[in-house]
């Protein structure tokens, strides 16, 4: 698993991601494997991250959301 921490675009349907756009490529979400919430002080400000572990048509991705912004956290090739 490799860490990236890069912004991504997420296409939702009924509140769940169905596609991820990263580095000019679209990944179709096949299954949500796990999810969890992490809330802590991040550089002296409270931050709530909603994490999802996803199986896509090309790989397994760990992504998270802070507010309306999505980030690719880690990727399994």
GROMACS .gro file of N, CA and C in nm:
model
  231
    1UNK      N    1   0.086  -0.117   0.000
    1UNK     CA    2   0.000   0.000   0.000
    1UNK      C    3   0.090   0.123   0.000
    2UNK      N    4   0.062   0.216  -0.088
    2UNK     CA    5   0.142   0.337  -0.101
    2UNK      C    6   0.057   0.459  -0.065
    3UNK      N    7   0.116   0.550   0.013
    3UNK     CA    8   0.046   0.673   0.053
    3UNK      C    9   0.058   0.779  -0.055
    4UNK      N   10  -0.052   0.850  -0.081
    4UNK     CA   11  -0.053   0.957  -0.182
    4UNK      C   12  -0.096   1.091  -0.125
    5UNK      N   13  -0.206   1.094  -0.054
    5UNK     CA   14  -0.263   1.218   0.000
    5UNK      C   15  -0.279   1.325  -0.108
    6UNK      N   16  -0.348   1.287  -0.216
    6UNK     CA   17  -0.374   1.377  -0.329
    6UNK      C   18  -0.523   1.400  -0.343
    7UNK      N   19  -0.563   1.522  -0.385
    7UNK     CA   20  -0.706   1.549  -0.404
    7UNK      C   21  -0.762   1.464  -0.519
    8UNK      N   22  -0.888   1.424  -0.501
    8UNK     CA   23  -0.958   1.347  -0.602
    8UNK      C   24  -1.098   1.403  -0.620
    9UNK      N   25  -1.163   1.362  -0.728
    9UNK     CA   26  -1.304   1.394  -0.750
    9UNK      C   27  -1.384   1.267  -0.726
   10UNK      N   28  -1.493   1.278  -0.653
   10UNK     CA   29  -1.578   1.164  -0.624
   10UNK      C   30  -1.717   1.189  -0.682
   11UNK      N   31  -1.768   1.092  -0.756
   11UNK     CA   32  -1.904   1.098  -0.809
   11UNK      C   33  -1.992   1.013  -0.718
   12UNK      N   34  -2.087   1.077  -0.647
   12UNK     CA   35  -2.172   1.000  -0.556
   12UNK      C   36  -2.305   0.963  -0.620
   13UNK      N   37  -2.367   0.860  -0.565
   13UNK     CA   38  -2.504   0.824  -0.596
   13UNK      C   39  -2.567   0.778  -0.465
   14UNK      N   40  -2.673   0.845  -0.426
   14UNK     CA   41  -2.741   0.816  -0.299
   14UNK      C   42  -2.645   0.821  -0.180
   15UNK      N   43  -2.553   0.917  -0.184
   15UNK     CA   44  -2.460   0.938  -0.074
   15UNK      C   45  -2.338   0.848  -0.073
   16UNK      N   46  -2.327   0.757  -0.170
   16UNK     CA   47  -2.214   0.665  -0.175
   16UNK      C   48  -2.134   0.687  -0.303
   17UNK      N   49  -2.001   0.678  -0.296
   17UNK     CA   50  -1.920   0.699  -0.416
   17UNK      C   51  -1.941   0.586  -0.518
   18UNK      N   52  -1.957   0.625  -0.644
   18UNK     CA   53  -1.968   0.526  -0.751
   18UNK      C   54  -1.851   0.536  -0.849
   19UNK      N   55  -1.780   0.650  -0.844
   19UNK     CA   56  -1.664   0.668  -0.931
   19UNK      C   57  -1.565   0.763  -0.866
   20UNK      N   58  -1.436   0.738  -0.893
   20UNK     CA   59  -1.327   0.821  -0.843
   20UNK      C   60  -1.250   0.871  -0.964
   21UNK      N   61  -1.223   1.002  -0.967
   21UNK     CA   62  -1.141   1.060  -1.075
   21UNK      C   63  -1.010   1.105  -1.013
   22UNK      N   64  -0.900   1.045  -1.062
   22UNK     CA   65  -0.767   1.074  -1.008
   22UNK      C   66  -0.664   1.066  -1.121
   23UNK      N   67  -0.582   1.168  -1.131
   23UNK     CA   68  -0.477   1.175  -1.234
   23UNK      C   69  -0.531   1.145  -1.374
   24UNK      N   70  -0.639   1.211  -1.410
   24UNK     CA   71  -0.701   1.202  -1.543
   24UNK      C   72  -0.756   1.064  -1.576
   25UNK      N   73  -0.784   0.983  -1.475
   25UNK     CA   74  -0.838   0.849  -1.497
   25UNK      C   75  -0.957   0.828  -1.404
   26UNK      N   76  -1.057   0.759  -1.454
   26UNK     CA   77  -1.177   0.731  -1.375
   26UNK      C   78  -1.176   0.585  -1.331
   27UNK      N   79  -1.202   0.565  -1.202
   27UNK     CA   80  -1.208   0.432  -1.142
   27UNK      C   81  -1.351   0.407  -1.096
   28UNK      N   82  -1.410   0.298  -1.137
   28UNK     CA   83  -1.546   0.262  -1.099
   28UNK      C   84  -1.542   0.188  -0.965
   29UNK      N   85  -1.622   0.234  -0.869
   29UNK     CA   86  -1.628   0.171  -0.737
   29UNK      C   87  -1.714   0.045  -0.749
   30UNK      N   88  -1.656  -0.068  -0.713
   30UNK     CA   89  -1.728  -0.195  -0.717
   30UNK      C   90  -1.789  -0.231  -0.581
   31UNK      N   91  -1.717  -0.194  -0.473
   31UNK     CA   92  -1.763  -0.233  -0.340
   31UNK      C   93  -1.699  -0.145  -0.233
   32UNK      N   94  -1.776  -0.110  -0.132
   32UNK     CA   95  -1.722  -0.043  -0.013
   32UNK      C   96  -1.683  -0.153   0.084
   33UNK      N   97  -1.555  -0.164   0.112
   33UNK     CA   98  -1.504  -0.271   0.198
   33UNK      C   99  -1.513  -0.236   0.347
   34UNK      N  100  -1.495  -0.107   0.379
   34UNK     CA  101  -1.496  -0.063   0.518
   34UNK      C  102  -1.512   0.088   0.522
   35UNK      N  103  -1.552   0.141   0.636
   35UNK     CA  104  -1.554   0.286   0.657
   35UNK      C  105  -1.535   0.314   0.805
   36UNK      N  106  -1.481   0.431   0.835
   36UNK     CA  107  -1.462   0.472   0.974
   36UNK      C  108  -1.446   0.624   0.979
   37UNK      N  109  -1.462   0.678   1.097
   37UNK     CA  110  -1.450   0.823   1.118
   37UNK      C  111  -1.336   0.849   1.214
   38UNK      N  112  -1.250   0.942   1.179
   38UNK     CA  113  -1.140   0.984   1.266
   38UNK      C  114  -1.160   1.132   1.295
   39UNK      N  115  -1.164   1.166   1.421
   39UNK     CA  116  -1.179   1.306   1.459
   39UNK      C  117  -1.072   1.339   1.560
   40UNK      N  118  -0.989   1.436   1.527
   40UNK     CA  119  -0.881   1.475   1.616
   40UNK      C  120  -0.838   1.617   1.587
   41UNK      N  121  -0.745   1.664   1.667
   41UNK     CA  122  -0.688   1.797   1.641
   41UNK      C  123  -0.577   1.780   1.541
   42UNK      N  124  -0.588   1.850   1.432
   42UNK     CA  125  -0.489   1.843   1.326
   42UNK      C  126  -0.429   1.983   1.313
   43UNK      N  127  -0.308   1.999   1.361
   43UNK     CA  128  -0.238   2.127   1.360
   43UNK      C  129  -0.319   2.234   1.432
   44UNK      N  130  -0.366   2.200   1.551
   44UNK     CA  131  -0.439   2.290   1.639
   44UNK      C  132  -0.578   2.330   1.591
   45UNK      N  133  -0.637   2.251   1.504
   45UNK     CA  134  -0.778   2.274   1.470
   45UNK      C  135  -0.847   2.138   1.462
   46UNK      N  136  -0.969   2.138   1.505
   46UNK     CA  137  -1.046   2.014   1.506
   46UNK      C  138  -1.078   1.974   1.362
   47UNK      N  139  -1.055   1.846   1.330
   47UNK     CA  140  -1.082   1.798   1.195
   47UNK      C  141  -1.149   1.662   1.202
   48UNK      N  142  -1.255   1.646   1.126
   48UNK     CA  143  -1.326   1.519   1.119
   48UNK      C  144  -1.306   1.462   0.980
   49UNK      N  145  -1.250   1.341   0.972
   49UNK     CA  146  -1.228   1.274   0.844
   49UNK      C  147  -1.317   1.150   0.838
   50UNK      N  148  -1.384   1.134   0.726
   50UNK     CA  149  -1.464   1.015   0.700
   50UNK      C  150  -1.387   0.931   0.598
   51UNK      N  151  -1.340   0.815   0.642
   51UNK     CA  152  -1.259   0.727   0.559
   51UNK      C  153  -1.344   0.618   0.496
   52UNK      N  154  -1.308   0.580   0.374
   52UNK     CA  155  -1.370   0.467   0.305
   52UNK      C  156  -1.260   0.382   0.243
   53UNK      N  157  -1.273   0.253   0.257
   53UNK     CA  158  -1.185   0.159   0.188
   53UNK      C  159  -1.268   0.100   0.075
   54UNK      N  160  -1.223   0.122  -0.049
   54UNK     CA  161  -1.302   0.087  -0.167
   54UNK      C  162  -1.231  -0.013  -0.255
   55UNK      N  163  -1.309  -0.104  -0.311
   55UNK     CA  164  -1.259  -0.190  -0.418
   55UNK      C  165  -1.306  -0.127  -0.548
   56UNK      N  166  -1.213  -0.091  -0.636
   56UNK     CA  167  -1.250  -0.033  -0.765
   56UNK      C  168  -1.220  -0.135  -0.874
   57UNK      N  169  -1.249  -0.097  -0.997
   57UNK     CA  170  -1.225  -0.187  -1.109
   57UNK      C  171  -1.076  -0.204  -1.140
   58UNK      N  172  -0.988  -0.125  -1.075
   58UNK     CA  173  -0.844  -0.138  -1.099
   58UNK      C  174  -0.760  -0.163  -0.975
   59UNK      N  175  -0.811  -0.128  -0.857
   59UNK     CA  176  -0.730  -0.141  -0.736
   59UNK      C  177  -0.816  -0.121  -0.612
   60UNK      N  178  -0.752  -0.131  -0.496
   60UNK     CA  179  -0.816  -0.099  -0.369
   60UNK      C  180  -0.765   0.038  -0.325
   61UNK      N  181  -0.858   0.126  -0.291
   61UNK     CA  182  -0.824   0.263  -0.254
   61UNK      C  183  -0.878   0.295  -0.115
   62UNK      N  184  -0.798   0.368  -0.039
   62UNK     CA  185  -0.845   0.427   0.086
   62UNK      C  186  -0.857   0.576   0.060
   63UNK      N  187  -0.979   0.629   0.075
   63UNK     CA  188  -1.003   0.771   0.053
   63UNK      C  189  -1.064   0.829   0.179
   64UNK      N  190  -1.058   0.963   0.190
   64UNK     CA  191  -1.128   1.027   0.301
   64UNK      C  192  -1.184   1.161   0.258
   65UNK      N  193  -1.285   1.205   0.334
   65UNK     CA  194  -1.353   1.331   0.307
   65UNK      C  195  -1.342   1.420   0.429
   66UNK      N  196  -1.309   1.546   0.406
   66UNK     CA  197  -1.313   1.651   0.507
   66UNK      C  198  -1.403   1.760   0.450
   67UNK      N  199  -1.518   1.780   0.510
   67UNK     CA  200  -1.615   1.874   0.452
   67UNK      C  201  -1.661   1.821   0.317
   68UNK      N  202  -1.639   1.899   0.211
   68UNK     CA  203  -1.677   1.857   0.076
   68UNK      C  204  -1.556   1.816  -0.007
   69UNK      N  205  -1.439   1.812   0.052
   69UNK     CA  206  -1.316   1.779  -0.020
   69UNK      C  207  -1.277   1.634   0.002
   70UNK      N  208  -1.243   1.565  -0.106
   70UNK     CA  209  -1.202   1.425  -0.101
   70UNK      C  210  -1.053   1.412  -0.129
   71UNK      N  211  -0.988   1.314  -0.064
   71UNK     CA  212  -0.845   1.291  -0.079
   71UNK      C  213  -0.820   1.141  -0.093
   72UNK      N  214  -0.730   1.106  -0.185
   72UNK     CA  215  -0.682   0.968  -0.193
   72UNK      C  216  -0.574   0.954  -0.088
   73UNK      N  217  -0.597   0.869   0.010
   73UNK     CA  218  -0.502   0.849   0.117
   73UNK      C  219  -0.398   0.744   0.080
   74UNK      N  220  -0.447   0.625   0.044
   74UNK     CA  221  -0.354   0.516   0.010
   74UNK      C  222  -0.411   0.431  -0.103
   75UNK      N  223  -0.321   0.361  -0.172
   75UNK     CA  224  -0.360   0.281  -0.287
   75UNK      C  225  -0.284   0.149  -0.285
   76UNK      N  226  -0.357   0.040  -0.309
   76UNK     CA  227  -0.295  -0.091  -0.326
   76UNK      C  228  -0.295  -0.121  -0.474
   77UNK      N  229  -0.181  -0.146  -0.531
   77UNK     CA  230  -0.173  -0.174  -0.675
   77UNK      C  231  -0.223  -0.312  -0.708
   0.00000   0.00000   0.00000
